[in-house]
PDB file of C-alpha atoms in Angstrom:
ATOM      1  CA  MET G 265      23.948  51.940  89.596  1.00  0.00           C
ATOM      2  CA  LYS G 266      25.721  48.889  90.958  1.00  0.00           C
ATOM      3  CA  THR G 267      27.912  49.044  94.022  1.00  0.00           C
ATOM      4  CA  GLN G 268      31.485  47.787  94.071  1.00  0.00           C
ATOM      5  CA  LEU G 269      30.361  44.688  95.991  1.00  0.00           C
ATOM      6  CA  ASP G 270      27.701  43.982  93.359  1.00  0.00           C
ATOM      7  CA  LEU G 271      30.322  44.218  90.626  1.00  0.00           C
ATOM      8  CA  ARG G 272      32.765  41.900  92.348  1.00  0.00           C
ATOM      9  CA  MET G 273      30.078  39.281  92.840  1.00  0.00           C
ATOM     10  CA  GLY G 274      28.412  39.760  89.467  1.00  0.00           C
ATOM     11  CA  ALA G 275      28.923  37.993  86.176  1.00  0.00           C
ATOM     12  CA  SER G 276      30.561  39.495  83.109  1.00  0.00           C
ATOM     13  CA  LYS G 277      27.268  40.947  81.906  1.00  0.00           C
ATOM     14  CA  GLY G 278      26.997  42.910  85.148  1.00  0.00           C
ATOM     15  CA  TYR G 279      30.368  44.531  84.554  1.00  0.00           C
ATOM     16  CA  ASP G 280      29.506  45.275  80.943  1.00  0.00           C
ATOM     17  CA  SER G 281      26.239  46.886  81.941  1.00  0.00           C
ATOM     18  CA  TYR G 282      27.997  49.146  84.427  1.00  0.00           C
ATOM     19  CA  VAL G 283      30.721  50.262  82.015  1.00  0.00           C
ATOM     20  CA  LYS G 284      28.137  50.841  79.289  1.00  0.00           C
ATOM     21  CA  GLY G 285      26.281  53.051  81.767  1.00  0.00           C
ATOM     22  CA  LEU G 286      29.229  55.463  81.852  1.00  0.00           C
ATOM     23  CA  PHE G 287      28.140  56.559  78.365  1.00  0.00           C
ATOM     24  CA  ALA G 288      24.369  56.437  78.936  1.00  0.00           C
ATOM     25  CA  ALA G 289      23.949  60.219  79.053  1.00  0.00           C
ATOM     26  CA  GLY G 290      25.625  60.682  75.682  1.00  0.00           C
ATOM     27  CA  GLU G 291      29.195  60.913  76.960  1.00  0.00           C
ATOM     28  CA  LYS G 292      31.747  60.555  74.186  1.00  0.00           C
ATOM     29  CA  GLY G 293      34.709  58.228  74.454  1.00  0.00           C
ATOM     30  CA  ALA G 294      35.571  54.594  73.871  1.00  0.00           C
ATOM     31  CA  TRP G 295      35.760  51.189  75.538  1.00  0.00           C
ATOM     32  CA  TYR G 296      38.094  48.430  74.354  1.00  0.00           C
ATOM     33  CA  ASP G 297      37.798  44.917  75.803  1.00  0.00           C
ATOM     34  CA  PRO G 298      40.274  42.283  74.517  1.00  0.00           C
ATOM     35  CA  SER G 299      38.407  39.547  76.391  1.00  0.00           C
ATOM     36  CA  ASP G 300      35.374  40.033  74.120  1.00  0.00           C
ATOM     37  CA  PHE G 301      36.141  38.048  70.980  1.00  0.00           C
ATOM     38  CA  SER G 302      33.069  39.446  69.214  1.00  0.00           C
ATOM     39  CA  THR G 303      34.795  42.842  69.015  1.00  0.00           C
ATOM     40  CA  MET G 304      38.087  41.750  67.422  1.00  0.00           C
ATOM     41  CA  PHE G 305      39.178  40.939  63.899  1.00  0.00           C
ATOM     42  CA  GLN G 306      42.470  39.722  62.503  1.00  0.00           C
ATOM     43  CA  ASN G 307      42.280  41.962  59.434  1.00  0.00           C
ATOM     44  CA  ILE G 308      41.713  45.699  59.253  1.00  0.00           C
ATOM     45  CA  ALA G 309      38.618  45.223  57.065  1.00  0.00           C
ATOM     46  CA  GLY G 310      36.922  43.484  59.979  1.00  0.00           C
ATOM     47  CA  THR G 311      35.967  40.351  58.065  1.00  0.00           C
ATOM     48  CA  THR G 312      38.166  37.699  59.732  1.00  0.00           C
ATOM     49  CA  PRO G 313      37.260  37.226  63.410  1.00  0.00           C
ATOM     50  CA  VAL G 314      39.805  36.665  66.134  1.00  0.00           C
ATOM     51  CA  THR G 315      39.095  33.208  67.539  1.00  0.00           C
ATOM     52  CA  ALA G 316      42.049  32.375  69.786  1.00  0.00           C
ATOM     53  CA  ALA G 317      45.052  33.739  71.624  1.00  0.00           C
ATOM     54  CA  GLY G 318      48.128  34.136  69.451  1.00  0.00           C
ATOM     55  CA  GLN G 319      46.258  35.727  66.562  1.00  0.00           C
ATOM     56  CA  PRO G 320      46.886  39.290  65.324  1.00  0.00           C
ATOM     57  CA  VAL G 321      44.307  42.004  65.977  1.00  0.00           C
ATOM     58  CA  GLY G 322      43.852  44.319  63.028  1.00  0.00           C
ATOM     59  CA  LYS G 323      40.666  45.891  64.364  1.00  0.00           C
ATOM     60  CA  ILE G 324      39.019  46.138  67.785  1.00  0.00           C
ATOM     61  CA  LEU G 325      35.546  47.598  68.121  1.00  0.00           C
ATOM     62  CA  ASP G 326      34.529  50.304  70.562  1.00  0.00           C
ATOM     63  CA  LYS G 327      31.914  48.906  72.978  1.00  0.00           C
ATOM     64  CA  SER G 328      30.807  52.342  74.249  1.00  0.00           C
ATOM     65  CA  GLY G 329      28.390  52.878  71.370  1.00  0.00           C
ATOM     66  CA  ASN G 330      30.326  55.857  70.020  1.00  0.00           C
ATOM     67  CA  GLY G 331      31.859  53.967  67.112  1.00  0.00           C
ATOM     68  CA  PHE G 332      35.479  54.888  67.843  1.00  0.00           C
ATOM     69  CA  HIS G 333      36.982  51.630  66.577  1.00  0.00           C
ATOM     70  CA  MET G 334      40.756  51.084  66.668  1.00  0.00           C
ATOM     71  CA  VAL G 335      42.360  49.849  63.442  1.00  0.00           C
ATOM     72  CA  ALA G 336      45.936  48.894  62.553  1.00  0.00           C
ATOM     73  CA  PRO G 337      47.430  50.587  59.468  1.00  0.00           C
ATOM     74  CA  ALA G 338      47.996  47.323  57.582  1.00  0.00           C
ATOM     75  CA  ASP G 339      47.455  43.559  57.692  1.00  0.00           C
ATOM     76  CA  THR G 340      51.116  42.956  58.533  1.00  0.00           C
ATOM     77  CA  VAL G 341      53.344  42.502  61.582  1.00  0.00           C
ATOM     78  CA  VAL G 342      52.350  45.969  62.817  1.00  0.00           C
ATOM     79  CA  ARG G 343      49.173  44.516  64.361  1.00  0.00           C
ATOM     80  CA  PRO G 344      49.169  43.804  68.113  1.00  0.00           C
ATOM     81  CA  THR G 345      48.525  40.216  69.212  1.00  0.00           C
ATOM     82  CA  LEU G 346      45.779  38.813  71.407  1.00  0.00           C
ATOM     83  CA  MET G 347      47.411  36.851  74.215  1.00  0.00           C
ATOM     84  CA  GLN G 348      46.316  34.996  77.366  1.00  0.00           C
ATOM     85  CA  ASP G 349      48.287  35.098  80.614  1.00  0.00           C
ATOM     86  CA  SER G 350      48.838  32.419  83.248  1.00  0.00           C
ATOM     87  CA  ALA G 351      45.664  33.521  85.068  1.00  0.00           C
ATOM     88  CA  GLY G 352      43.632  32.931  81.909  1.00  0.00           C
ATOM     89  CA  LYS G 353      43.097  36.661  81.257  1.00  0.00           C
ATOM     90  CA  TYR G 354      43.210  38.068  77.740  1.00  0.00           C
ATOM     91  CA  TYR G 355      45.134  41.151  76.694  1.00  0.00           C
ATOM     92  CA  LEU G 356      46.419  43.031  73.668  1.00  0.00           C
ATOM     93  CA  ASP G 357      50.170  42.599  73.468  1.00  0.00           C
ATOM     94  CA  ALA G 358      52.223  45.412  71.929  1.00  0.00           C
ATOM     95  CA  ASP G 359      55.729  44.246  71.029  1.00  0.00           C
ATOM     96  CA  GLY G 360      57.604  47.517  71.529  1.00  0.00           C
ATOM     97  CA  VAL G 361      58.900  47.358  67.953  1.00  0.00           C
ATOM     98  CA  ASP G 362      56.265  48.289  65.384  1.00  0.00           C
ATOM     99  CA  ASP G 363      52.754  47.515  66.655  1.00  0.00           C
ATOM    100  CA  LYS G 364      50.273  50.356  66.180  1.00  0.00           C
ATOM    101  CA  MET G 365      46.558  51.197  65.908  1.00  0.00           C
ATOM    102  CA  SER G 366      44.559  54.394  65.534  1.00  0.00           C
ATOM    103  CA  CYS G 367      41.079  55.893  65.372  1.00  0.00           C
ATOM    104  CA  ALA G 368      40.442  58.934  63.179  1.00  0.00           C
ATOM    105  CA  ASN G 369      38.250  61.857  64.282  1.00  0.00           C
ATOM    106  CA  PHE G 370      38.245  60.920  67.952  1.00  0.00           C
ATOM    107  CA  TYR G 371      36.560  63.596  70.047  1.00  0.00           C
ATOM    108  CA  MET G 372      34.975  63.810  73.485  1.00  0.00           C
ATOM    109  CA  ASN G 373      33.118  67.140  73.319  1.00  0.00           C
ATOM    110  CA  SER G 374      34.056  67.847  76.933  1.00  0.00           C
ATOM    111  CA  ALA G 375      36.680  69.795  78.865  1.00  0.00           C
ATOM    112  CA  GLU G 376      36.922  66.867  81.286  1.00  0.00           C
ATOM    113  CA  MET G 377      37.919  63.257  80.738  1.00  0.00           C
ATOM    114  CA  THR G 378      38.752  60.062  82.607  1.00  0.00           C
ATOM    115  CA  LEU G 379      41.108  57.343  81.379  1.00  0.00           C
ATOM    116  CA  PHE G 380      40.916  53.837  82.883  1.00  0.00           C
ATOM    117  CA  VAL G 381      43.475  51.203  81.804  1.00  0.00           C
ATOM    118  CA  GLY G 382      44.381  47.747  83.027  1.00  0.00           C
ATOM    119  CA  VAL G 383      48.024  47.756  81.984  1.00  0.00           C
ATOM    120  CA  GLN G 384      51.342  45.984  82.376  1.00  0.00           C
ATOM    121  CA  VAL G 385      54.570  47.515  81.079  1.00  0.00           C
ATOM    122  CA  GLU G 386      57.105  44.898  80.027  1.00  0.00           C
ATOM    123  CA  LEU G 387      59.914  47.232  78.983  1.00  0.00           C
ATOM    124  CA  ALA G 388      60.118  51.030  79.073  1.00  0.00           C
ATOM    125  CA  GLY G 389      62.279  53.204  76.889  1.00  0.00           C
ATOM    126  CA  ALA G 390      62.873  56.912  77.194  1.00  0.00           C
ATOM    127  CA  PHE G 391      59.363  57.614  75.893  1.00  0.00           C
ATOM    128  CA  ASP G 392      56.913  54.861  74.819  1.00  0.00           C
ATOM    129  CA  MET G 393      53.431  55.947  73.752  1.00  0.00           C
ATOM    130  CA  LEU G 394      50.380  54.024  74.900  1.00  0.00           C
ATOM    131  CA  LEU G 395      47.838  56.657  73.771  1.00  0.00           C
ATOM    132  CA  GLU G 396      48.142  60.061  72.137  1.00  0.00           C
ATOM    133  CA  LEU G 397      45.358  62.319  70.891  1.00  0.00           C
ATOM    134  CA  SER G 398      46.843  64.065  67.804  1.00  0.00           C
ATOM    135  CA  PRO G 399      50.155  63.262  66.096  1.00  0.00           C
ATOM    136  CA  VAL G 400      52.185  65.245  68.657  1.00  0.00           C
ATOM    137  CA  ILE G 401      50.523  66.763  71.727  1.00  0.00           C
ATOM    138  CA  ALA G 402      53.171  69.486  72.072  1.00  0.00           C
ATOM    139  CA  SER G 403      52.113  70.872  68.686  1.00  0.00           C
ATOM    140  CA  ASN G 404      48.352  70.734  69.264  1.00  0.00           C
ATOM    141  CA  THR G 405      45.759  71.953  71.756  1.00  0.00           C
ATOM    142  CA  ASN G 406      42.998  70.267  73.777  1.00  0.00           C
ATOM    143  CA  VAL G 407      44.776  66.916  73.680  1.00  0.00           C
ATOM    144  CA  PHE G 408      46.170  64.239  76.017  1.00  0.00           C
ATOM    145  CA  ALA G 409      48.756  61.458  76.084  1.00  0.00           C
ATOM    146  CA  ALA G 410      49.472  58.398  78.237  1.00  0.00           C
ATOM    147  CA  PHE G 411      52.894  56.763  78.044  1.00  0.00           C
ATOM    148  CA  SER G 412      55.568  54.764  79.821  1.00  0.00           C
ATOM    149  CA  SER G 413      59.118  55.990  80.289  1.00  0.00           C
ATOM    150  CA  LEU G 414      62.443  55.248  81.920  1.00  0.00           C
ATOM    151  CA  ALA G 415      64.212  58.222  83.492  1.00  0.00           C
ATOM    152  CA  THR G 416      66.956  58.358  86.143  1.00  0.00           C
ATOM    153  CA  ALA G 417      66.702  54.556  86.425  1.00  0.00           C
ATOM    154  CA  ILE G 418      62.995  54.746  87.372  1.00  0.00           C
ATOM    155  CA  ASN G 419      60.222  53.217  85.264  1.00  0.00           C
ATOM    156  CA  ARG G 420      57.098  55.377  85.118  1.00  0.00           C
ATOM    157  CA  LEU G 421      53.589  55.712  83.787  1.00  0.00           C
ATOM    158  CA  SER G 422      52.842  59.276  82.735  1.00  0.00           C
ATOM    159  CA  PHE G 423      49.751  61.235  81.749  1.00  0.00           C
ATOM    160  CA  THR G 424      49.681  64.671  80.110  1.00  0.00           C
ATOM    161  CA  SER G 425      46.682  66.893  79.415  1.00  0.00           C
ATOM    162  CA  ARG G 426      47.269  69.986  77.273  1.00  0.00           C
ATOM    163  CA  GLY G 427      44.993  72.947  76.561  1.00  0.00           C
ATOM    164  CA  SER G 428      45.722  76.051  74.522  1.00  0.00           C
ATOM    165  CA  ALA G 429      48.048  77.709  77.053  1.00  0.00           C
ATOM    166  CA  SER G 430      49.872  74.994  78.967  1.00  0.00           C
ATOM    167  CA  ALA G 431      49.970  71.357  79.983  1.00  0.00           C
ATOM    168  CA  ALA G 432      49.466  69.410  83.213  1.00  0.00           C
ATOM    169  CA  SER G 433      51.678  66.322  83.527  1.00  0.00           C
ATOM    170  CA  TYR G 434      52.221  63.495  86.008  1.00  0.00           C
ATOM    171  CA  GLN G 435      54.817  60.766  86.368  1.00  0.00           C
ATOM    172  CA  GLU G 436      54.329  57.841  88.721  1.00  0.00           C
ATOM    173  CA  PRO G 437      56.863  55.071  89.461  1.00  0.00           C
ATOM    174  CA  ILE G 438      55.994  51.489  88.513  1.00  0.00           C
ATOM    175  CA  THR G 439      57.600  48.055  88.473  1.00  0.00           C
ATOM    176  CA  LEU G 440      57.996  46.289  85.140  1.00  0.00           C
ATOM    177  CA  ASN G 441      55.865  43.183  84.535  1.00  0.00           C
ATOM    178  CA  GLN G 442      53.387  44.217  87.235  1.00  0.00           C
ATOM    179  CA  LYS G 443      49.658  44.634  86.596  1.00  0.00           C
ATOM    180  CA  TYR G 444      48.311  48.112  87.401  1.00  0.00           C
ATOM    181  CA  GLN G 445      44.962  49.848  87.524  1.00  0.00           C
ATOM    182  CA  TRP G 446      45.702  53.201  85.921  1.00  0.00           C
ATOM    183  CA  VAL G 447      43.191  56.018  86.296  1.00  0.00           C
ATOM    184  CA  SER G 448      43.902  59.532  85.054  1.00  0.00           C
ATOM    185  CA  GLN G 449      41.514  62.475  85.022  1.00  0.00           C
ATOM    186  CA  GLY G 450      42.085  65.471  82.804  1.00  0.00           C
ATOM    187  CA  LYS G 451      40.410  68.855  83.218  1.00  0.00           C
ATOM    188  CA  LEU G 452      41.363  71.576  80.782  1.00  0.00           C
ATOM    189  CA  THR G 453      39.947  74.426  82.858  1.00  0.00           C
ATOM    190  CA  ALA G 454      41.251  73.683  86.353  1.00  0.00           C
ATOM    191  CA  THR G 455      42.709  70.910  88.515  1.00  0.00           C
ATOM    192  CA  SER G 456      43.660  67.602  86.886  1.00  0.00           C
ATOM    193  CA  LEU G 457      44.790  64.426  88.589  1.00  0.00           C
ATOM    194  CA  SER G 458      46.301  61.036  87.877  1.00  0.00           C
ATOM    195  CA  ASN G 459      46.653  57.823  89.856  1.00  0.00           C
ATOM    196  CA  VAL G 460      48.339  54.458  89.345  1.00  0.00           C
ATOM    197  CA  ARG G 461      47.506  51.838  91.931  1.00  0.00           C
ATOM    198  CA  LEU G 462      47.932  48.186  92.747  1.00  0.00           C
ATOM    199  CA  ASP G 463      45.252  47.906  95.440  1.00  0.00           C
ATOM    200  CA  ASP G 464      42.324  49.667  97.126  1.00  0.00           C
ATOM    201  CA  ILE G 465      44.323  51.351  99.872  1.00  0.00           C
ATOM    202  CA  THR G 466      46.090  54.228  98.125  1.00  0.00           C
ATOM    203  CA  PRO G 467      44.014  57.452  98.024  1.00  0.00           C
ATOM    204  CA  ILE G 468      42.435  58.163  94.646  1.00  0.00           C
ATOM    205  CA  ALA G 469      44.275  61.467  94.118  1.00  0.00           C
ATOM    206  CA  ALA G 470      47.878  60.301  94.006  1.00  0.00           C
ATOM    207  CA  ALA G 471      49.141  63.182  91.872  1.00  0.00           C
ATOM    208  CA  THR G 472      47.463  66.464  91.080  1.00  0.00           C
ATOM    209  CA  ASN G 473      48.221  69.572  89.083  1.00  0.00           C
ATOM    210  CA  VAL G 474      46.193  72.764  89.565  1.00  0.00           C
ATOM    211  CA  ASN G 475      47.502  74.388  86.395  1.00  0.00           C
ATOM    212  CA  ALA G 476      44.531  75.662  84.367  1.00  0.00           C
ATOM    213  CA  GLN G 477      45.347  74.725  80.780  1.00  0.00           C
ATOM    214  CA  SER G 478      43.000  77.277  79.175  1.00  0.00           C
ATOM    215  CA  GLY G 479      41.342  74.641  77.033  1.00  0.00           C
ATOM    216  CA  THR G 480      37.742  74.304  75.900  1.00  0.00           C
ATOM    217  CA  ALA G 481      37.056  70.677  74.974  1.00  0.00           C
ATOM    218  CA  TYR G 482      39.278  67.750  74.043  1.00  0.00           C
ATOM    219  CA  GLY G 483      39.531  68.147  70.301  1.00  0.00           C
ATOM    220  CA  ASN G 484      38.791  66.208  67.170  1.00  0.00           C
ATOM    221  CA  HIS G 485      42.059  64.461  66.276  1.00  0.00           C
ATOM    222  CA  THR G 486      43.275  60.976  65.460  1.00  0.00           C
ATOM    223  CA  LEU G 487      43.775  58.899  68.602  1.00  0.00           C
ATOM    224  CA  TYR G 488      46.913  56.759  68.321  1.00  0.00           C
ATOM    225  CA  MET G 489      47.480  53.591  70.332  1.00  0.00           C
ATOM    226  CA  PHE G 490      50.844  51.860  70.900  1.00  0.00           C
ATOM    227  CA  SER G 491      52.930  54.497  69.071  1.00  0.00           C
ATOM    228  CA  ARG G 492      53.223  58.195  68.240  1.00  0.00           C
ATOM    229  CA  ASN G 493      51.564  59.031  64.922  1.00  0.00           C
ATOM    230  CA  ASN G 494      51.871  55.350  63.881  1.00  0.00           C
ATOM    231  CA  ILE G 495      55.587  56.045  63.429  1.00  0.00           C
ATOM    232  CA  GLN G 496      57.727  56.186  66.585  1.00  0.00           C
ATOM    233  CA  PHE G 497      57.989  55.548  70.344  1.00  0.00           C
ATOM    234  CA  PRO G 498      56.377  52.064  70.310  1.00  0.00           C
ATOM    235  CA  PHE G 499      54.819  50.827  73.546  1.00  0.00           C
ATOM    236  CA  ASN G 500      55.992  47.496  74.993  1.00  0.00           C
ATOM    237  CA  GLY G 501      53.392  45.909  77.207  1.00  0.00           C
ATOM    238  CA  ARG G 502      49.879  44.630  77.767  1.00  0.00           C
ATOM    239  CA  VAL G 503      46.420  46.221  77.764  1.00  0.00           C
ATOM    240  CA  TYR G 504      43.782  44.138  79.541  1.00  0.00           C
ATOM    241  CA  ALA G 505      40.992  46.714  79.211  1.00  0.00           C
ATOM    242  CA  MET G 506      40.659  50.406  78.419  1.00  0.00           C
ATOM    243  CA  VAL G 507      37.880  52.946  78.964  1.00  0.00           C
ATOM    244  CA  ILE G 508      38.219  56.558  77.778  1.00  0.00           C
ATOM    245  CA  ARG G 509      35.341  58.713  78.990  1.00  0.00           C
ATOM    246  CA  GLY G 510      34.678  62.299  77.970  1.00  0.00           C
ATOM    247  CA  ALA G 511      33.450  63.346  81.411  1.00  0.00           C
ATOM    248  CA  ALA G 512      34.543  63.695  85.001  1.00  0.00           C
ATOM    249  CA  SER G 513      34.040  60.494  86.999  1.00  0.00           C
ATOM    250  CA  SER G 514      32.887  60.347  90.595  1.00  0.00           C
ATOM    251  CA  ALA G 515      34.787  58.566  93.364  1.00  0.00           C
ATOM    252  CA  ALA G 516      32.161  55.798  93.276  1.00  0.00           C
ATOM    253  CA  GLU G 517      32.473  55.401  89.507  1.00  0.00           C
ATOM    254  CA  ILE G 518      36.260  55.232  89.773  1.00  0.00           C
ATOM    255  CA  LEU G 519      36.026  52.629  92.532  1.00  0.00           C
ATOM    256  CA  ASN G 520      33.705  50.474  90.467  1.00  0.00           C
ATOM    257  CA  ILE G 521      35.743  50.697  87.281  1.00  0.00           C
ATOM    258  CA  ARG G 522      38.800  49.703  89.291  1.00  0.00           C
ATOM    259  CA  ALA G 523      36.862  46.580  90.249  1.00  0.00           C
ATOM    260  CA  TYR G 524      36.116  46.015  86.563  1.00  0.00           C
ATOM    261  CA  LEU G 525      39.806  46.371  85.677  1.00  0.00           C
ATOM    262  CA  ARG G 526      40.774  43.900  88.408  1.00  0.00           C
ATOM    263  CA  SER G 527      38.305  41.373  87.000  1.00  0.00           C
ATOM    264  CA  LYS G 528      39.945  41.706  83.586  1.00  0.00           C
ATOM    265  CA  MET G 529      43.461  41.344  85.012  1.00  0.00           C
ATOM    266  CA  GLY G 530      42.778  38.632  87.582  1.00  0.00           C
ATOM    267  CA  VAL G 531      44.056  40.616  90.573  1.00  0.00           C
TER     268      VAL G 531
END
């Protein structure tokens, strides 16, 4: 497995090989890469390729090999847009109004998971959903959610993992229009943790919760992106890359995927 130094010096194929390796032992999950034009289509049928920034994305393919492709509900304004920032980096732009995508029957077959996201929040409301497994996590078990929020004048990124008995939640302050490497680890049976970071100095475990959630394995539900249940709480911001892995990730794996996220964000 490549070291962090190898990844920083390597070409795009080196990064792709490393991320692909996170699923080599049959781990479930998904990997979405807006910089890879071969994985994106303007229409939900997947017949009209995305060829340039400014075009809508009706479907983005999962590069993990698990086939968990994200699809918008219609070929209308509800599709996110592929954009390119001043550093030349590509991202999916969610407008905070009506953009939405989902993947049916998303499951990880594991009581542990790791979420990696290169993200920038442009505007946070009281509760804006980036990802949610199931229509409403409070009404379901063995699920998780990742969202932005504004509370007591503080903008936050939040992660919640919920088993059959209780939930473990984290809220971490952020600055709007700032690129972040967001890593959250869920564990339904014991300690869970979450971390949002700008650099390589902050310790990996920025926030932890030792509440055992009495879960078994993250369940088979629809995974929603950019809104709750394709209906409400729209997310306003950018996703430069996203990896959802149905397994615990080692400190070395986390360090290397942070390097991958930085390469996608240009930081």
